[in-house]
Amino acid sequence: MSVLAAADVVTGYGKQEIVRGVSLSAEAGAITCIFGPNGSGKSTLLKAIAGALPLWRGDVLIDGSSLGKPNVHQMVRRGVVLMPQGGGAFARLTVLENLRMGGFAIASSRQVESRIDALLEEYPSLKRRVDVAAGSLSGGEQMMLAMARALVSDPRFILLDEPSAGLSPALVAEALDRTRALAQRGIGILLVEQNIREALPRADRVYVLAAGETQFEGTAQDLSSDEAIMNLYMGHQNIGAQSIC
């Protein structure tokens, strides 16, 4: 089973250290969730793993092999794709043009078009609106488009930064169910999500960050009580300071 891992990652912005020695692992075919209060370094960690932010110290590995310090393009070629908060749809581009952007790291345009054709069969609502500007899609449709675009490169791992952000309550569950569907096809999901109550039941593994450090590592069952969930919302640093395996 393929494993994406971060080992003692330290990074930040400018001179400000945000992530302070975080280690985690995500398995193919499983959903690994990262929770924590605002400002805890969740999105920063995701960007560092994806190559969108340089590592100051530490390493990112797949199956025990170091990936060095690659950029986003190189990480995509190695099977790791980042889906930013809100999906990152290009509003002025059509659905089809957005999907083609997902194949930017693939040399063969024929292969890109073949993958897009297959994905449009999986997402018939996108197929019906293939020539429509992404900005005119609903929030749920834009999230669907972002997920389909992430699949164009045939990734081994997808890093999702709050896929439910901006969605109506009725669509949050649908968006998170789609992450489970991605895992069921063998893709490893590393998920940052603020909607803990919706995300937790879908998680196979959970990490909690606070102040840029790991405060908890364990399973969803370890955080099944309302008290534990409330501690997450409040950002308490006394929950599971030691790892729970």
Short mmCIF file of C-alpha atoms in Angstrom, two decimals, residues 38-186:
data_model
loop_
_atom_site.label_atom_id
_atom_site.label_comp_id
_atom_site.label_asym_id
_atom_site.label_seq_id
_atom_site.Cartn_x
_atom_site.Cartn_y
_atom_site.Cartn_z
CA ASN A 38 -7.64 28.71 12.72
CA GLY A 39 -3.98 29.63 12.42
CA SER A 40 -2.74 26.22 13.53
CA GLY A 41 -0.82 25.61 10.29
CA LYS A 42 -3.12 23.10 8.59
CA SER A 43 -3.24 24.72 5.14
CA THR A 44 0.42 25.72 5.38
CA LEU A 45 1.38 22.10 5.99
CA LEU A 46 -0.71 20.96 3.02
CA LYS A 47 0.99 23.49 0.75
CA ALA A 48 4.44 22.38 1.91
CA ILE A 49 3.64 18.73 1.21
CA ALA A 50 2.32 19.64 -2.26
CA GLY A 51 5.40 21.67 -3.16
CA ALA A 52 3.54 24.98 -3.19
CA LEU A 53 5.59 26.20 -0.22
CA PRO A 54 9.28 25.42 0.33
CA LEU A 55 10.36 23.16 3.17
CA TRP A 56 12.62 24.90 5.65
CA ARG A 57 13.47 21.62 7.30
CA GLY A 58 12.15 18.09 7.16
CA ASP A 59 11.16 15.87 4.28
CA VAL A 60 8.26 14.58 2.20
CA LEU A 61 8.33 10.94 1.16
CA ILE A 62 6.36 8.42 -0.87
CA ASP A 63 6.80 4.80 0.19
CA GLY A 64 9.86 5.78 2.20
CA SER A 65 11.65 7.53 -0.68
CA SER A 66 12.42 11.23 -0.25
CA LEU A 67 10.94 13.56 -2.83
CA GLY A 68 13.60 16.18 -2.15
CA LYS A 69 12.33 19.73 -2.50
CA PRO A 70 10.14 19.59 -5.63
CA ASN A 71 7.75 22.27 -6.85
CA VAL A 72 4.06 21.77 -7.61
CA HIS A 73 4.66 20.63 -11.20
CA GLN A 74 7.11 17.98 -10.07
CA MET A 75 4.81 16.80 -7.30
CA VAL A 76 1.94 16.39 -9.77
CA ARG A 77 4.19 14.23 -11.94
CA ARG A 78 4.91 12.14 -8.86
CA GLY A 79 1.21 11.67 -8.24
CA VAL A 80 0.47 14.30 -5.58
CA VAL A 81 -2.17 16.93 -6.38
CA LEU A 82 -3.32 19.87 -4.23
CA MET A 83 -6.92 21.09 -4.43
CA PRO A 84 -6.91 24.53 -2.77
CA GLN A 85 -9.66 25.95 -0.60
CA GLY A 86 -12.74 26.69 -2.68
CA GLY A 87 -11.55 24.33 -5.40
CA GLY A 88 -9.60 26.96 -7.31
CA ALA A 89 -11.76 26.88 -10.42
CA PHE A 90 -10.74 29.38 -13.11
CA ALA A 91 -13.93 31.40 -13.34
CA ARG A 92 -13.43 32.79 -16.85
CA LEU A 93 -12.43 29.46 -18.37
CA THR A 94 -14.98 26.91 -19.49
CA VAL A 95 -15.49 23.59 -17.76
CA LEU A 96 -13.49 21.88 -20.50
CA GLU A 97 -10.65 24.41 -20.28
CA ASN A 98 -10.51 23.94 -16.50
CA LEU A 99 -10.25 20.20 -16.94
CA ARG A 100 -7.43 20.63 -19.44
CA MET A 101 -5.58 22.70 -16.83
CA GLY A 102 -5.56 19.57 -14.70
CA GLY A 103 -3.39 17.85 -17.29
CA PHE A 104 -0.67 20.52 -17.40
CA ALA A 105 2.00 18.08 -16.21
CA ILE A 106 1.12 15.41 -18.78
CA ALA A 107 3.18 15.58 -21.97
CA SER A 108 0.66 13.80 -24.20
CA SER A 109 -2.35 15.97 -25.13
CA ARG A 110 -4.05 12.84 -26.47
CA GLN A 111 -3.76 11.22 -23.04
CA VAL A 112 -5.18 14.33 -21.40
CA GLU A 113 -8.19 14.40 -23.73
CA SER A 114 -8.78 10.68 -23.19
CA ARG A 115 -8.82 11.12 -19.43
CA ILE A 116 -11.14 14.12 -19.69
CA ASP A 117 -13.57 12.15 -21.86
CA ALA A 118 -13.65 9.36 -19.28
CA LEU A 119 -14.17 11.81 -16.41
CA LEU A 120 -17.03 13.56 -18.19
CA GLU A 121 -18.78 10.20 -18.37
CA GLU A 122 -18.37 9.94 -14.60
CA TYR A 123 -19.64 13.49 -14.06
CA PRO A 124 -22.62 13.87 -16.44
CA SER A 125 -23.64 17.23 -14.97
CA LEU A 126 -20.25 18.62 -16.02
CA LYS A 127 -20.56 17.00 -19.44
CA ARG A 128 -23.83 18.86 -20.00
CA ARG A 129 -22.10 22.17 -19.21
CA VAL A 130 -18.72 21.54 -20.77
CA ASP A 131 -18.73 24.85 -22.71
CA VAL A 132 -20.02 26.95 -19.81
CA ALA A 133 -17.70 29.32 -17.90
CA ALA A 134 -16.80 27.83 -14.52
CA GLY A 135 -17.73 31.07 -12.79
CA SER A 136 -21.37 30.55 -13.71
CA LEU A 137 -21.54 27.15 -12.02
CA SER A 138 -23.06 26.67 -8.60
CA GLY A 139 -20.78 26.15 -5.61
CA GLY A 140 -21.46 22.43 -5.66
CA GLU A 141 -20.75 22.20 -9.38
CA GLN A 142 -17.50 24.12 -8.98
CA MET A 143 -16.41 21.70 -6.28
CA MET A 144 -17.28 18.79 -8.56
CA LEU A 145 -15.26 20.42 -11.33
CA ALA A 146 -12.27 20.89 -9.02
CA MET A 147 -12.35 17.22 -8.04
CA ALA A 148 -12.64 16.10 -11.66
CA ARG A 149 -9.76 18.40 -12.62
CA ALA A 150 -7.62 16.88 -9.87
CA LEU A 151 -8.27 13.43 -11.34
CA VAL A 152 -7.05 14.33 -14.83
CA SER A 153 -3.43 13.72 -13.82
CA ASP A 154 -4.36 10.27 -12.42
CA PRO A 155 -2.96 11.05 -8.95
CA ARG A 156 -2.00 8.65 -6.19
CA PHE A 157 -2.76 11.27 -3.52
CA ILE A 158 -5.06 14.29 -3.46
CA LEU A 159 -4.59 17.02 -0.84
CA LEU A 160 -7.91 18.76 -0.16
CA ASP A 161 -7.99 22.10 1.65
CA GLU A 162 -11.48 22.56 3.12
CA PRO A 163 -13.57 21.22 0.21
CA SER A 164 -16.77 22.20 2.01
CA ALA A 165 -15.80 25.89 2.31
CA GLY A 166 -18.46 28.15 0.88
CA LEU A 167 -20.95 25.36 0.31
CA SER A 168 -24.49 25.34 1.66
CA PRO A 169 -25.10 22.94 4.56
CA ALA A 170 -27.02 20.65 2.21
CA LEU A 171 -23.97 20.29 -0.05
CA VAL A 172 -21.32 19.80 2.63
CA ALA A 173 -22.18 16.13 3.13
CA GLU A 174 -22.20 15.60 -0.63
CA ALA A 175 -18.74 17.14 -1.02
CA LEU A 176 -17.31 14.97 1.75
CA ASP A 177 -19.03 11.88 0.36
CA ARG A 178 -17.17 12.55 -2.89
CA THR A 179 -13.89 12.42 -0.98
CA ARG A 180 -14.87 8.96 0.26
CA ALA A 181 -15.61 7.94 -3.32
CA LEU A 182 -12.10 9.08 -4.31
CA ALA A 183 -10.61 6.96 -1.54
CA GLN A 184 -12.64 3.97 -2.66
CA ARG A 185 -10.96 4.13 -6.04
CA GLY A 186 -7.60 3.74 -4.30
#
